[in-house]
Amino acid sequence: MIYLDYQATTPLAPEVAKAMEPWIEERFANPHSPSRWGHEAAAAIEVARKQVEKALEFKGGSVAFTGSATEAINWAIKGTVDKASKGRNRIITIATEHAAVLDTCEWLAARGIDLTVLPVGPDGRLDLELLARELDQRVLLVAVMMVNNEIGVTQPISEIARMAHECGAIMLCDAVQAFGRLEVCHGPDLVALSAHKIHGPKGIGALWMRKGHEPMALIHGGGQEQSLRSGTLSPALCVGFGAAAKLADERCTRDYDHVQKLWKAARDSLGAGWIINGSTAHRYPGNLNIRREGLDAARLLADLRDVAFSLGSACASGSGRPSHVLRALGMDYREARSSIRLGFGRYTKQAELVDACKRIAAHAVAQEKLDA
Ligand code: PLP
């Protein structure tokens, strides 16, 4: 199997598996219990927390571990609404956000929050003049992701944070696809992260919170994570996240250079006839979302069972609905269903990527001949 689905998840780094091993096998103590073993587990979690914070390189705040980035985002949005001062009941976000943001905002809108979902341009970028016109003293939260998971397009996060702050709003950034791959832009007050997108384990995420902007707790119980997020932490998962963050921090430039070479190799080997979905100037190069006139992407996926890639047109839940992201770029159903997403990264070998791209291109041409 050639794995080209790095936006969905990434392979566990061997260094991470090794770091987690003792915490899965022998070191089973509850990190919140007062025994020596418990203290050792708690200390390992604190080391991991510092590793994640160091990789993020944000000052003036701290990280709380969560069960996923989805949980971190739900907590950030709902917990900020719970703390809102009188008169601030507006949320602004953009049409290409992950469902974790959009569905949480919609849920709140059904309960009285004033929600504005701003459109993006055909390149997937937010027009800052449009944002400026919407910002006012009623805005509580501005939520914009840094790297889009479907199309890889980046947003000007520092500028958006500055504009949000000017009107007294809080800025949330979903940095799940950016963290460990690019330097996360400074400015946001809340940042959602996920371990499994950076060669860490699944089942753990984090929320970085600027001091004073901690959301109200969503999960109540044993008072873990400064009473902000109750529930026994998993030392194995925290240690894995920390190790993955440390590794990503150390290898950031090397990984990025590798991904850039892969991007070029993929484009060269696909040949002509493919159109890139979203901005080419503002994007993370490990995400190649492309379409081809008349292509039946679902058929292509079925034909190439030993290449793991994604349909650019199906939403993350696999519901088969056309992607809200591609629709936000102005694409019609036909264009969306002729789109595929190739995602590659640290462990992708250039030769296997080239092989997969050539086969994808050959199958696409064969489809055209068959349909002609
Ligand atoms: N945000 C983005 C941009 C993502 O790509 C994902 C995962 O697909 C999430 C949020 C949710 O992350 P998790 O799987 O940790 O809940």
mmCIF file with all atom_site columns, N, CA and C in Angstrom, residues 258 261-262 264-266 269 347-356:
data_model
loop_
_atom_site.group_PDB
_atom_site.id
_atom_site.type_symbol
_atom_site.label_atom_id
_atom_site.label_alt_id
_atom_site.label_comp_id
_atom_site.label_asym_id
_atom_site.label_entity_id
_atom_site.label_seq_id
_atom_site.pdbx_PDB_ins_code
_atom_site.Cartn_x
_atom_site.Cartn_y
_atom_site.Cartn_z
_atom_site.occupancy
_atom_site.B_iso_or_equiv
_atom_site.pdbx_formal_charge
_atom_site.auth_seq_id
_atom_site.auth_comp_id
_atom_site.auth_asym_id
_atom_site.auth_atom_id
_atom_site.pdbx_PDB_model_num
ATOM 1  N N  . HIS A 1 258 ? 11.730 18.162 2.435   1.00 0.00 ? 258 HIS A N  1
ATOM 2  C CA . HIS A 1 258 ? 11.368 16.870 1.837   1.00 0.00 ? 258 HIS A CA 1
ATOM 3  C C  . HIS A 1 258 ? 9.999  16.970 1.159   1.00 0.00 ? 258 HIS A C  1
ATOM 4  N N  . LYS A 1 261 ? 10.020 18.891 -2.083  1.00 0.00 ? 261 LYS A N  1
ATOM 5  C CA . LYS A 1 261 ? 10.546 18.076 -3.200  1.00 0.00 ? 261 LYS A CA 1
ATOM 6  C C  . LYS A 1 261 ? 9.464  17.107 -3.685  1.00 0.00 ? 261 LYS A C  1
ATOM 7  N N  . LEU A 1 262 ? 8.744  16.528 -2.720  1.00 0.00 ? 262 LEU A N  1
ATOM 8  C CA . LEU A 1 262 ? 7.675  15.582 -3.080  1.00 0.00 ? 262 LEU A CA 1
ATOM 9  C C  . LEU A 1 262 ? 6.588  16.277 -3.894  1.00 0.00 ? 262 LEU A C  1
ATOM 10 N N  . LYS A 1 264 ? 6.868  18.782 -5.905  1.00 0.00 ? 264 LYS A N  1
ATOM 11 C CA . LYS A 1 264 ? 7.335  18.993 -7.273  1.00 0.00 ? 264 LYS A CA 1
ATOM 12 C C  . LYS A 1 264 ? 7.311  17.656 -8.048  1.00 0.00 ? 264 LYS A C  1
ATOM 13 N N  . ALA A 1 265 ? 7.797  16.612 -7.380  1.00 0.00 ? 265 ALA A N  1
ATOM 14 C CA . ALA A 1 265 ? 7.837  15.294 -8.031  1.00 0.00 ? 265 ALA A CA 1
ATOM 15 C C  . ALA A 1 265 ? 6.429  14.828 -8.376  1.00 0.00 ? 265 ALA A C  1
ATOM 16 N N  . ALA A 1 266 ? 5.482  15.065 -7.474  1.00 0.00 ? 266 ALA A N  1
ATOM 17 C CA . ALA A 1 266 ? 4.093  14.638 -7.718  1.00 0.00 ? 266 ALA A CA 1
ATOM 18 C C  . ALA A 1 266 ? 3.519  15.386 -8.912  1.00 0.00 ? 266 ALA A C  1
ATOM 19 N N  . SER A 1 269 ? 5.078  14.179 -12.192 1.00 0.00 ? 269 SER A N  1
ATOM 20 C CA . SER A 1 269 ? 4.729  12.824 -12.638 1.00 0.00 ? 269 SER A CA 1
ATOM 21 C C  . SER A 1 269 ? 3.237  12.680 -12.968 1.00 0.00 ? 269 SER A C  1
ATOM 22 N N  . TYR A 1 347 ? 7.538  10.290 5.913   1.00 0.00 ? 347 TYR A N  1
ATOM 23 C CA . TYR A 1 347 ? 7.957  8.932  5.562   1.00 0.00 ? 347 TYR A CA 1
ATOM 24 C C  . TYR A 1 347 ? 7.602  8.539  4.115   1.00 0.00 ? 347 TYR A C  1
ATOM 25 N N  . THR A 1 348 ? 7.119  9.502  3.344   1.00 0.00 ? 348 THR A N  1
ATOM 26 C CA . THR A 1 348 ? 6.792  9.186  1.945   1.00 0.00 ? 348 THR A CA 1
ATOM 27 C C  . THR A 1 348 ? 8.087  9.156  1.127   1.00 0.00 ? 348 THR A C  1
ATOM 28 N N  . LYS A 1 349 ? 8.255  8.077  0.378   1.00 0.00 ? 349 LYS A N  1
ATOM 29 C CA . LYS A 1 349 ? 9.448  7.987  -0.487  1.00 0.00 ? 349 LYS A CA 1
ATOM 30 C C  . LYS A 1 349 ? 9.075  8.557  -1.855  1.00 0.00 ? 349 LYS A C  1
ATOM 31 N N  . GLN A 1 350 ? 10.020 9.311  -2.405  1.00 0.00 ? 350 GLN A N  1
ATOM 32 C CA . GLN A 1 350 ? 9.733  9.958  -3.694  1.00 0.00 ? 350 GLN A CA 1
ATOM 33 C C  . GLN A 1 350 ? 9.352  8.922  -4.764  1.00 0.00 ? 350 GLN A C  1
ATOM 34 N N  . ALA A 1 351 ? 10.068 7.789  -4.777  1.00 0.00 ? 351 ALA A N  1
ATOM 35 C CA . ALA A 1 351 ? 9.816  6.775  -5.813  1.00 0.00 ? 351 ALA A CA 1
ATOM 36 C C  . ALA A 1 351 ? 8.389  6.234  -5.721  1.00 0.00 ? 351 ALA A C  1
ATOM 37 N N  . GLU A 1 352 ? 7.906  5.996  -4.506  1.00 0.00 ? 352 GLU A N  1
ATOM 38 C CA . GLU A 1 352 ? 6.543  5.443  -4.379  1.00 0.00 ? 352 GLU A CA 1
ATOM 39 C C  . GLU A 1 352 ? 5.492  6.498  -4.750  1.00 0.00 ? 352 GLU A C  1
ATOM 40 N N  . LEU A 1 353 ? 5.784  7.764  -4.414  1.00 0.00 ? 353 LEU A N  1
ATOM 41 C CA . LEU A 1 353 ? 4.851  8.833  -4.781  1.00 0.00 ? 353 LEU A CA 1
ATOM 42 C C  . LEU A 1 353 ? 4.765  8.976  -6.302  1.00 0.00 ? 353 LEU A C  1
ATOM 43 N N  . VAL A 1 354 ? 5.928  8.946  -6.948  1.00 0.00 ? 354 VAL A N  1
ATOM 44 C CA . VAL A 1 354 ? 5.975  9.064  -8.411  1.00 0.00 ? 354 VAL A CA 1
ATOM 45 C C  . VAL A 1 354 ? 5.225  7.885  -9.047  1.00 0.00 ? 354 VAL A C  1
ATOM 46 N N  . ASP A 1 355 ? 5.456  6.694  -8.511  1.00 0.00 ? 355 ASP A N  1
ATOM 47 C CA . ASP A 1 355 ? 4.776  5.501  -9.011  1.00 0.00 ? 355 ASP A CA 1
ATOM 48 C C  . ASP A 1 355 ? 3.252  5.670  -8.893  1.00 0.00 ? 355 ASP A C  1
ATOM 49 N N  . ALA A 1 356 ? 2.800  6.113  -7.708  1.00 0.00 ? 356 ALA A N  1
ATOM 50 C CA . ALA A 1 356 ? 1.355  6.286  -7.485  1.00 0.00 ? 356 ALA A CA 1
ATOM 51 C C  . ALA A 1 356 ? 0.791  7.350  -8.427  1.00 0.00 ? 356 ALA A C  1
#
